[in-house]
mmCIF file of C-alpha atoms in Angstrom:
data_model
loop_
_atom_site.group_PDB
_atom_site.id
_atom_site.type_symbol
_atom_site.label_atom_id
_atom_site.label_comp_id
_atom_site.label_asym_id
_atom_site.label_seq_id
_atom_site.Cartn_x
_atom_site.Cartn_y
_atom_site.Cartn_z
ATOM 1 C CA UNK A 248 -0.082 0.103 -0.104
ATOM 2 C CA UNK A 249 3.064 2.362 1.013
ATOM 3 C CA UNK A 250 4.480 1.392 -2.255
ATOM 4 C CA UNK A 251 1.470 2.286 -4.286
ATOM 5 C CA UNK A 252 1.221 5.876 -2.605
ATOM 6 C CA UNK A 253 5.041 6.252 -3.178
ATOM 7 C CA UNK A 254 4.383 5.540 -6.858
ATOM 8 C CA UNK A 255 1.589 7.943 -7.216
ATOM 9 C CA UNK A 256 3.512 10.714 -5.574
ATOM 10 C CA UNK A 257 6.559 10.168 -7.885
ATOM 11 C CA UNK A 258 4.146 10.202 -10.882
ATOM 12 C CA UNK A 259 2.177 13.492 -9.711
ATOM 13 C CA UNK A 260 5.639 15.126 -8.975
ATOM 14 C CA UNK A 261 7.064 14.257 -12.585
ATOM 15 C CA UNK A 262 3.720 15.667 -14.166
ATOM 16 C CA UNK A 263 4.099 18.783 -12.047
ATOM 17 C CA UNK A 264 7.616 19.345 -13.072
ATOM 18 C CA UNK A 265 6.867 18.719 -16.727
ATOM 19 C CA UNK A 266 4.017 21.440 -16.355
ATOM 20 C CA UNK A 267 6.492 24.116 -14.910
ATOM 21 C CA UNK A 268 9.085 23.301 -17.660
ATOM 22 C CA UNK A 269 6.489 24.174 -20.256
ATOM 23 C CA UNK A 270 5.375 27.088 -18.657
ATOM 24 C CA UNK A 271 8.883 28.482 -18.274
ATOM 25 C CA UNK A 272 9.292 27.703 -21.942
ATOM 26 C CA UNK A 273 6.422 29.466 -23.305
ATOM 27 C CA UNK A 274 7.340 32.365 -20.995
ATOM 28 C CA UNK A 275 11.165 32.399 -22.522
ATOM 29 C CA UNK A 276 9.481 32.112 -25.825
ATOM 30 C CA UNK A 277 6.965 35.149 -25.142
ATOM 31 C CA UNK A 278 10.178 37.250 -23.963
ATOM 32 C CA UNK A 279 12.015 36.485 -26.807
ATOM 33 C CA UNK A 280 8.936 37.560 -29.170
ATOM 34 C CA UNK A 281 8.650 40.869 -27.205
ATOM 35 C CA UNK A 282 12.213 41.643 -27.821
ATOM 36 C CA UNK A 283 12.125 41.049 -31.388
ATOM 37 C CA UNK A 284 12.059 44.538 -32.719
ATOM 38 C CA UNK A 285 8.120 44.811 -32.868
ATOM 39 C CA UNK A 286 7.679 40.932 -33.443
ATOM 40 C CA UNK A 287 7.628 41.154 -37.144
ATOM 41 C CA UNK A 288 4.062 41.602 -37.404
ATOM 42 C CA UNK A 289 2.479 43.889 -39.878
ATOM 43 C CA UNK A 290 0.332 46.605 -38.300
ATOM 44 C CA UNK A 291 -2.964 47.728 -39.585
ATOM 45 C CA UNK A 292 -2.415 51.397 -39.119
ATOM 46 C CA UNK A 293 0.823 54.053 -38.958
ATOM 47 C CA UNK A 294 0.494 57.447 -37.622
ATOM 48 C CA UNK A 295 2.832 59.869 -39.641
ATOM 49 C CA UNK A 296 3.590 62.985 -37.808
ATOM 50 C CA UNK A 297 4.367 66.241 -39.780
ATOM 51 C CA UNK A 298 3.907 69.812 -38.914
ATOM 52 C CA UNK A 299 1.671 72.754 -38.914
ATOM 53 C CA UNK A 300 -0.564 72.830 -41.644
ATOM 54 C CA UNK A 301 0.992 76.156 -43.207
ATOM 55 C CA UNK A 302 4.322 74.657 -43.417
ATOM 56 C CA UNK A 303 6.037 71.956 -45.864
ATOM 57 C CA UNK A 304 5.966 69.009 -43.660
ATOM 58 C CA UNK A 305 1.970 68.524 -43.742
ATOM 59 C CA UNK A 306 1.233 68.722 -47.460
ATOM 60 C CA UNK A 307 4.585 66.554 -48.009
ATOM 61 C CA UNK A 308 3.744 64.097 -45.325
ATOM 62 C CA UNK A 309 0.160 63.820 -46.948
ATOM 63 C CA UNK A 310 1.763 62.739 -50.131
ATOM 64 C CA UNK A 311 4.141 60.109 -48.437
ATOM 65 C CA UNK A 312 1.349 58.650 -46.296
ATOM 66 C CA UNK A 313 -0.533 57.502 -49.463
ATOM 67 C CA UNK A 314 2.717 56.222 -51.151
ATOM 68 C CA UNK A 315 3.141 54.156 -48.043
ATOM 69 C CA UNK A 316 -0.555 52.953 -48.015
ATOM 70 C CA UNK A 317 -0.518 52.195 -51.699
ATOM 71 C CA UNK A 318 2.980 50.178 -51.597
ATOM 72 C CA UNK A 319 2.545 48.457 -48.327
ATOM 73 C CA UNK A 320 -1.100 48.007 -47.670
ATOM 74 C CA UNK A 321 -0.766 49.568 -44.439
ATOM 75 C CA UNK A 322 -3.290 52.359 -43.298
ATOM 76 C CA UNK A 323 -1.115 55.503 -43.131
ATOM 77 C CA UNK A 324 -2.569 58.781 -41.985
ATOM 78 C CA UNK A 325 -0.590 62.109 -41.759
ATOM 79 C CA UNK A 326 -1.037 64.472 -38.821
ATOM 80 C CA UNK A 327 -0.405 67.865 -38.248
ATOM 81 C CA UNK A 328 1.677 68.782 -35.108
ATOM 82 C CA UNK A 329 3.888 71.199 -33.388
ATOM 83 C CA UNK A 330 6.602 69.538 -35.642
ATOM 84 C CA UNK A 331 10.429 68.419 -34.750
ATOM 85 C CA UNK A 332 10.754 68.417 -31.008
ATOM 86 C CA UNK A 333 7.164 67.265 -30.136
ATOM 87 C CA UNK A 334 7.445 64.499 -33.085
ATOM 88 C CA UNK A 335 10.492 63.168 -31.360
ATOM 89 C CA UNK A 336 8.745 63.241 -28.006
ATOM 90 C CA UNK A 337 5.808 61.297 -29.299
ATOM 91 C CA UNK A 338 8.060 58.750 -31.079
ATOM 92 C CA UNK A 339 9.842 58.317 -27.623
ATOM 93 C CA UNK A 340 6.496 57.975 -25.648
ATOM 94 C CA UNK A 341 4.936 55.457 -28.426
ATOM 95 C CA UNK A 342 2.212 57.942 -29.574
ATOM 96 C CA UNK A 343 3.429 57.442 -33.265
ATOM 97 C CA UNK A 344 5.632 55.434 -35.158
ATOM 98 C CA UNK A 345 6.799 57.539 -37.938
ATOM 99 C CA UNK A 346 7.562 61.427 -37.868
ATOM 100 C CA UNK A 347 9.178 64.305 -39.937
ATOM 101 C CA UNK A 348 11.831 65.786 -37.810
ATOM 102 C CA UNK A 349 14.876 68.280 -38.401
ATOM 103 C CA UNK A 350 18.274 66.554 -38.316
ATOM 104 C CA UNK A 351 19.604 69.093 -35.713
ATOM 105 C CA UNK A 352 16.632 68.226 -33.095
ATOM 106 C CA UNK A 353 16.869 64.437 -33.523
ATOM 107 C CA UNK A 354 20.720 64.936 -32.809
ATOM 108 C CA UNK A 355 20.073 67.177 -29.744
ATOM 109 C CA UNK A 356 17.212 64.358 -28.635
ATOM 110 C CA UNK A 357 19.954 61.477 -28.869
ATOM 111 C CA UNK A 358 22.423 63.416 -27.073
ATOM 112 C CA UNK A 359 20.102 64.839 -24.269
ATOM 113 C CA UNK A 360 20.625 68.408 -24.863
ATOM 114 C CA UNK A 361 18.823 71.805 -25.597
ATOM 115 C CA UNK A 362 14.939 70.949 -25.232
ATOM 116 C CA UNK A 363 16.050 67.443 -24.195
ATOM 117 C CA UNK A 364 18.378 68.080 -21.669
ATOM 118 C CA UNK A 365 19.194 65.322 -19.436
ATOM 119 C CA UNK A 366 16.519 63.076 -21.112
ATOM 120 C CA UNK A 367 18.309 61.288 -24.044
ATOM 121 C CA UNK A 368 16.196 59.620 -26.348
ATOM 122 C CA UNK A 369 17.097 56.117 -27.193
ATOM 123 C CA UNK A 370 14.317 54.599 -28.985
ATOM 124 C CA UNK A 371 14.315 56.477 -31.992
ATOM 125 C CA UNK A 372 16.042 55.656 -35.298
ATOM 126 C CA UNK A 373 16.270 57.080 -39.032
ATOM 127 C CA UNK A 374 14.756 56.055 -41.910
ATOM 128 C CA UNK A 375 16.544 58.635 -44.211
ATOM 129 C CA UNK A 376 16.971 62.295 -44.869
ATOM 130 C CA UNK A 377 14.733 64.223 -47.170
ATOM 131 C CA UNK A 378 15.613 67.996 -48.477
ATOM 132 C CA UNK A 379 17.298 71.195 -46.992
ATOM 133 C CA UNK A 380 15.202 73.088 -44.582
ATOM 134 C CA UNK A 381 15.993 76.783 -45.064
ATOM 135 C CA UNK A 382 15.917 78.979 -42.203
ATOM 136 C CA UNK A 383 14.167 81.706 -43.400
ATOM 137 C CA UNK A 384 14.224 85.353 -41.434
ATOM 138 C CA UNK A 385 11.264 86.787 -42.780
ATOM 139 C CA UNK A 386 10.169 90.455 -42.818
ATOM 140 C CA UNK A 387 8.490 93.079 -44.998
ATOM 141 C CA UNK A 388 10.599 95.104 -47.493
ATOM 142 C CA UNK A 389 9.470 98.538 -45.568
ATOM 143 C CA UNK A 390 10.390 97.212 -42.085
ATOM 144 C CA UNK A 391 14.010 98.502 -42.127
ATOM 145 C CA UNK A 392 15.360 95.116 -41.233
ATOM 146 C CA UNK A 393 18.184 93.984 -43.534
ATOM 147 C CA UNK A 394 20.571 92.199 -41.323
ATOM 148 C CA UNK A 395 20.253 89.860 -38.299
ATOM 149 C CA UNK A 396 21.819 92.744 -35.873
ATOM 150 C CA UNK A 397 18.725 94.847 -37.175
ATOM 151 C CA UNK A 398 16.439 92.503 -35.152
ATOM 152 C CA UNK A 399 17.715 94.089 -31.720
ATOM 153 C CA UNK A 400 14.622 95.463 -29.934
ATOM 154 C CA UNK A 401 11.983 94.229 -32.349
ATOM 155 C CA UNK A 402 9.173 92.037 -32.028
ATOM 156 C CA UNK A 403 10.214 88.804 -33.477
ATOM 157 C CA UNK A 404 8.570 85.187 -33.660
ATOM 158 C CA UNK A 405 10.907 82.414 -32.960
ATOM 159 C CA UNK A 406 8.653 79.490 -32.712
ATOM 160 C CA UNK A 407 7.668 77.392 -29.699
ATOM 161 C CA UNK A 408 10.149 77.069 -27.043
ATOM 162 C CA UNK A 409 12.158 73.930 -27.632
ATOM 163 C CA UNK A 410 11.047 73.854 -31.293
ATOM 164 C CA UNK A 411 13.651 73.208 -34.155
ATOM 165 C CA UNK A 412 13.052 76.949 -35.299
ATOM 166 C CA UNK A 413 13.475 78.257 -31.587
ATOM 167 C CA UNK A 414 16.940 76.470 -31.266
ATOM 168 C CA UNK A 415 17.770 77.684 -34.834
ATOM 169 C CA UNK A 416 16.946 81.249 -33.796
ATOM 170 C CA UNK A 417 19.089 81.155 -30.715
ATOM 171 C CA UNK A 418 21.900 79.756 -32.317
ATOM 172 C CA UNK A 419 21.778 82.384 -35.425
ATOM 173 C CA UNK A 420 21.699 85.082 -32.665
ATOM 174 C CA UNK A 421 24.484 83.467 -30.804
ATOM 175 C CA UNK A 422 26.856 83.944 -33.720
ATOM 176 C CA UNK A 423 25.807 87.220 -33.964
ATOM 177 C CA UNK A 424 26.566 88.102 -30.362
ATOM 178 C CA UNK A 425 23.047 88.246 -29.368
ATOM 179 C CA UNK A 426 20.398 86.235 -27.386
ATOM 180 C CA UNK A 427 16.799 86.117 -26.988
ATOM 181 C CA UNK A 428 17.023 89.028 -24.448
ATOM 182 C CA UNK A 429 17.907 91.160 -27.476
ATOM 183 C CA UNK A 430 14.523 90.769 -28.959
ATOM 184 C CA UNK A 431 11.064 90.797 -28.086
ATOM 185 C CA UNK A 432 10.598 87.185 -28.211
ATOM 186 C CA UNK A 433 7.245 85.972 -29.681
ATOM 187 C CA UNK A 434 6.359 82.063 -29.788
ATOM 188 C CA UNK A 435 4.018 81.796 -32.926
ATOM 189 C CA UNK A 436 3.638 78.856 -35.457
ATOM 190 C CA UNK A 437 4.271 79.963 -39.059
ATOM 191 C CA UNK A 438 0.779 81.069 -39.838
ATOM 192 C CA UNK A 439 0.657 83.076 -36.769
ATOM 193 C CA UNK A 440 3.900 84.551 -37.693
ATOM 194 C CA UNK A 441 3.324 85.589 -41.028
ATOM 195 C CA UNK A 442 -0.358 86.624 -39.804
ATOM 196 C CA UNK A 443 1.562 88.969 -37.114
ATOM 197 C CA UNK A 444 3.721 90.458 -39.837
ATOM 198 C CA UNK A 445 0.841 91.021 -42.249
ATOM 199 C CA UNK A 446 -1.067 92.964 -39.245
ATOM 200 C CA UNK A 447 1.970 94.932 -37.977
ATOM 201 C CA UNK A 448 1.766 93.095 -34.507
ATOM 202 C CA UNK A 449 5.431 91.616 -35.072
ATOM 203 C CA UNK A 450 8.407 92.753 -37.230
ATOM 204 C CA UNK A 451 10.007 89.573 -38.021
ATOM 205 C CA UNK A 452 9.935 85.702 -37.813
ATOM 206 C CA UNK A 453 12.125 83.003 -38.046
ATOM 207 C CA UNK A 454 10.623 79.984 -40.335
ATOM 208 C CA UNK A 455 12.694 76.969 -40.647
ATOM 209 C CA UNK A 456 10.950 75.057 -43.605
ATOM 210 C CA UNK A 457 11.599 74.101 -47.103
ATOM 211 C CA UNK A 458 11.285 76.995 -49.587
ATOM 212 C CA UNK A 459 8.646 77.991 -50.906
ATOM 213 C CA UNK A 460 6.749 77.676 -47.442
ATOM 214 C CA UNK A 461 2.912 78.013 -48.003
ATOM 215 C CA UNK A 462 2.909 80.547 -45.093
ATOM 216 C CA UNK A 463 5.420 82.977 -46.438
ATOM 217 C CA UNK A 464 3.669 82.788 -50.029
ATOM 218 C CA UNK A 465 0.468 83.726 -48.321
ATOM 219 C CA UNK A 466 2.110 86.750 -46.784
ATOM 220 C CA UNK A 467 3.737 87.562 -50.401
ATOM 221 C CA UNK A 468 0.048 87.786 -51.667
ATOM 222 C CA UNK A 469 -0.389 90.973 -49.230
ATOM 223 C CA UNK A 470 2.936 92.686 -48.856
ATOM 224 C CA UNK A 471 6.062 92.943 -50.295
ATOM 225 C CA UNK A 472 8.492 90.157 -48.434
ATOM 226 C CA UNK A 473 12.352 90.585 -47.512
ATOM 227 C CA UNK A 474 14.118 87.593 -46.350
ATOM 228 C CA UNK A 475 17.206 88.752 -44.115
ATOM 229 C CA UNK A 476 20.436 87.305 -45.163
ATOM 230 C CA UNK A 477 23.085 85.588 -42.810
ATOM 231 C CA UNK A 478 26.564 87.032 -43.783
ATOM 232 C CA UNK A 479 29.369 84.353 -45.030
ATOM 233 C CA UNK A 480 31.554 84.760 -41.773
ATOM 234 C CA UNK A 481 28.624 84.089 -39.453
ATOM 235 C CA UNK A 482 27.627 81.198 -41.570
ATOM 236 C CA UNK A 483 31.378 79.695 -40.963
ATOM 237 C CA UNK A 484 31.063 80.379 -37.546
ATOM 238 C CA UNK A 485 27.540 78.645 -37.218
ATOM 239 C CA UNK A 486 28.755 75.733 -39.310
ATOM 240 C CA UNK A 487 32.144 75.107 -37.156
ATOM 241 C CA UNK A 488 30.287 75.103 -34.057
ATOM 242 C CA UNK A 489 27.338 73.252 -35.221
ATOM 243 C CA UNK A 490 28.221 70.828 -38.007
ATOM 244 C CA UNK A 491 24.541 69.901 -39.110
ATOM 245 C CA UNK A 492 24.153 73.553 -40.611
ATOM 246 C CA UNK A 493 24.841 74.126 -44.280
ATOM 247 C CA UNK A 494 24.918 77.219 -46.415
ATOM 248 C CA UNK A 495 21.940 77.684 -48.376
ATOM 249 C CA UNK A 496 20.281 80.258 -50.669
ATOM 250 C CA UNK A 497 16.660 81.308 -51.001
ATOM 251 C CA UNK A 498 16.492 81.911 -54.873
ATOM 252 C CA UNK A 499 15.556 84.985 -56.849
ATOM 253 C CA UNK A 500 11.890 84.866 -57.788
ATOM 254 C CA UNK A 501 10.876 83.075 -54.497
ATOM 255 C CA UNK A 502 8.467 85.265 -52.831
ATOM 256 C CA UNK A 503 9.071 87.599 -55.508
ATOM 257 C CA UNK A 504 12.632 88.440 -54.354
ATOM 258 C CA UNK A 505 14.828 90.195 -57.041
ATOM 259 C CA UNK A 506 18.114 88.563 -55.667
ATOM 260 C CA UNK A 507 19.327 85.401 -54.303
ATOM 261 C CA UNK A 508 19.477 85.662 -50.536
ATOM 262 C CA UNK A 509 22.249 83.774 -48.720
ATOM 263 C CA UNK A 510 21.200 81.956 -45.287
ATOM 264 C CA UNK A 511 21.774 78.485 -43.759
ATOM 265 C CA UNK A 512 19.693 75.232 -43.427
ATOM 266 C CA UNK A 513 19.425 71.900 -41.698
ATOM 267 C CA UNK A 514 17.911 68.701 -42.962
ATOM 268 C CA UNK A 515 14.235 67.386 -43.015
ATOM 269 C CA UNK A 516 14.215 63.599 -42.470
ATOM 270 C CA UNK A 517 11.975 60.741 -41.324
ATOM 271 C CA UNK A 518 12.459 59.201 -38.086
ATOM 272 C CA UNK A 519 10.931 55.992 -36.789
ATOM 273 C CA UNK A 520 10.307 54.275 -33.482
ATOM 274 C CA UNK A 521 12.607 51.103 -32.888
ATOM 275 C CA UNK A 522 9.584 49.004 -32.007
ATOM 276 C CA UNK A 523 8.597 48.511 -35.626
ATOM 277 C CA UNK A 524 10.129 45.484 -37.390
ATOM 278 C CA UNK A 525 12.711 45.428 -39.834
ATOM 279 C CA UNK A 526 10.354 44.119 -42.307
ATOM 280 C CA UNK A 527 7.724 46.684 -41.941
ATOM 281 C CA UNK A 528 10.440 49.792 -41.886
ATOM 282 C CA UNK A 529 12.305 48.083 -45.264
ATOM 283 C CA UNK A 530 8.720 48.313 -46.955
ATOM 284 C CA UNK A 531 8.164 51.845 -45.909
ATOM 285 C CA UNK A 532 11.643 52.960 -46.811
ATOM 286 C CA UNK A 533 11.285 51.253 -50.052
ATOM 287 C CA UNK A 534 7.850 52.812 -50.653
ATOM 288 C CA UNK A 535 9.142 56.442 -50.359
ATOM 289 C CA UNK A 536 12.613 56.107 -52.056
ATOM 290 C CA UNK A 537 11.509 54.010 -55.092
ATOM 291 C CA UNK A 538 8.587 56.238 -55.629
ATOM 292 C CA UNK A 539 10.115 59.927 -55.502
ATOM 293 C CA UNK A 540 9.127 60.464 -59.124
ATOM 294 C CA UNK A 541 5.478 60.544 -57.919
ATOM 295 C CA UNK A 542 5.838 63.530 -55.302
ATOM 296 C CA UNK A 543 4.115 66.634 -56.685
ATOM 297 C CA UNK A 544 5.407 68.855 -53.742
ATOM 298 C CA UNK A 545 8.328 71.224 -55.133
ATOM 299 C CA UNK A 546 10.347 69.412 -52.281
ATOM 300 C CA UNK A 547 10.288 66.112 -54.395
ATOM 301 C CA UNK A 548 13.212 66.899 -56.387
ATOM 302 C CA UNK A 549 15.542 66.965 -53.353
ATOM 303 C CA UNK A 550 14.457 63.432 -52.142
ATOM 304 C CA UNK A 551 16.423 60.930 -53.749
ATOM 305 C CA UNK A 552 17.978 57.536 -52.299
ATOM 306 C CA UNK A 553 21.471 58.624 -53.314
ATOM 307 C CA UNK A 554 21.301 61.447 -50.872
ATOM 308 C CA UNK A 555 19.227 59.853 -48.063
ATOM 309 C CA UNK A 556 21.868 58.999 -45.889
ATOM 310 C CA UNK A 557 23.556 62.553 -46.095
ATOM 311 C CA UNK A 558 23.682 64.385 -42.646
ATOM 312 C CA UNK A 559 21.305 62.221 -40.548
ATOM 313 C CA UNK A 560 23.677 61.877 -37.698
ATOM 314 C CA UNK A 561 21.920 59.025 -35.934
ATOM 315 C CA UNK A 562 21.532 55.020 -36.416
ATOM 316 C CA UNK A 563 19.588 53.787 -39.010
ATOM 317 C CA UNK A 564 16.653 51.290 -38.294
ATOM 318 C CA UNK A 565 17.726 48.084 -39.490
ATOM 319 C CA UNK A 566 14.959 47.937 -42.157
ATOM 320 C CA UNK A 567 16.142 51.071 -43.650
ATOM 321 C CA UNK A 568 19.906 49.867 -43.723
ATOM 322 C CA UNK A 569 18.786 46.790 -45.030
ATOM 323 C CA UNK A 570 17.088 48.614 -48.191
ATOM 324 C CA UNK A 571 20.030 51.138 -48.637
ATOM 325 C CA UNK A 572 22.398 48.291 -48.622
ATOM 326 C CA UNK A 573 20.771 46.192 -51.132
ATOM 327 C CA UNK A 574 20.630 49.545 -53.216
ATOM 328 C CA UNK A 575 24.250 49.999 -52.985
ATOM 329 C CA UNK A 576 23.845 53.340 -50.876
ATOM 330 C CA UNK A 577 26.230 54.811 -48.402
ATOM 331 C CA UNK A 578 26.642 58.120 -46.711
ATOM 332 C CA UNK A 579 28.723 60.705 -48.483
ATOM 333 C CA UNK A 580 32.062 61.262 -46.735
#
């Protein structure tokens, strides 16, 4: 009798041990799947953060969202936003999957400086760069503002605190020996900025966007526009201290300008959360860079796979890297 009880106890313990092993193996399997860069699953929906409706990001983002949907079958919706800094924060927090950002802003985010001071972002990667984003210091021809130094004491819109435009304004003022304390700082979006100039409520505005920018074109329809130049020695000083800047030109004829205006630019790029799988990001990257000829926006001519790795300054998502490796594309030296 005792022997029978002993046998039953042994069998029971053996079965219990098997169950524990099975549960543990399933747990390990689930843990592995959770760490597999999104588990390789194809999402039904992607959110693409752009910028304000009066800038360049929003209309261009609308075209790209359509391309992604058509090529991958994933419903992709463009959403207006406060642009670069807020977009990076949304990617970091898991509130979106794709976003337009400035190369300087994402660099700051990864390093944990400026608007990301002490809070470095480690879950956002690059798909590729797009086009130059020109820093335009916009005013009117009769404002009397013809240099950056002339902004002293004037009411100037510099964008939302922490935004890419705000940081650009700070840094340009800095190389001119100035700061926000030297102007009457106004924190307006692009549409509010040009509206304020038109109404006479502000004197000038920093606008970082691809040219021509819709808000500035709207202003041109009402008044004669002037773009304030940045002198070459100041450009050199800016690029030396902040290498993500490059010299740029607002061409004659843009906004009715009679001559080219020298200024600086950063790059616009597409960023992605690292939670998306390699396969999904590969398909998204291919959808964009294999169909740039379908982009109707003026900035479409600048978006090429050959230049997509220039100036991004952060790690590529593995899916984007796979696409560019297969295409034989590497960053310019």
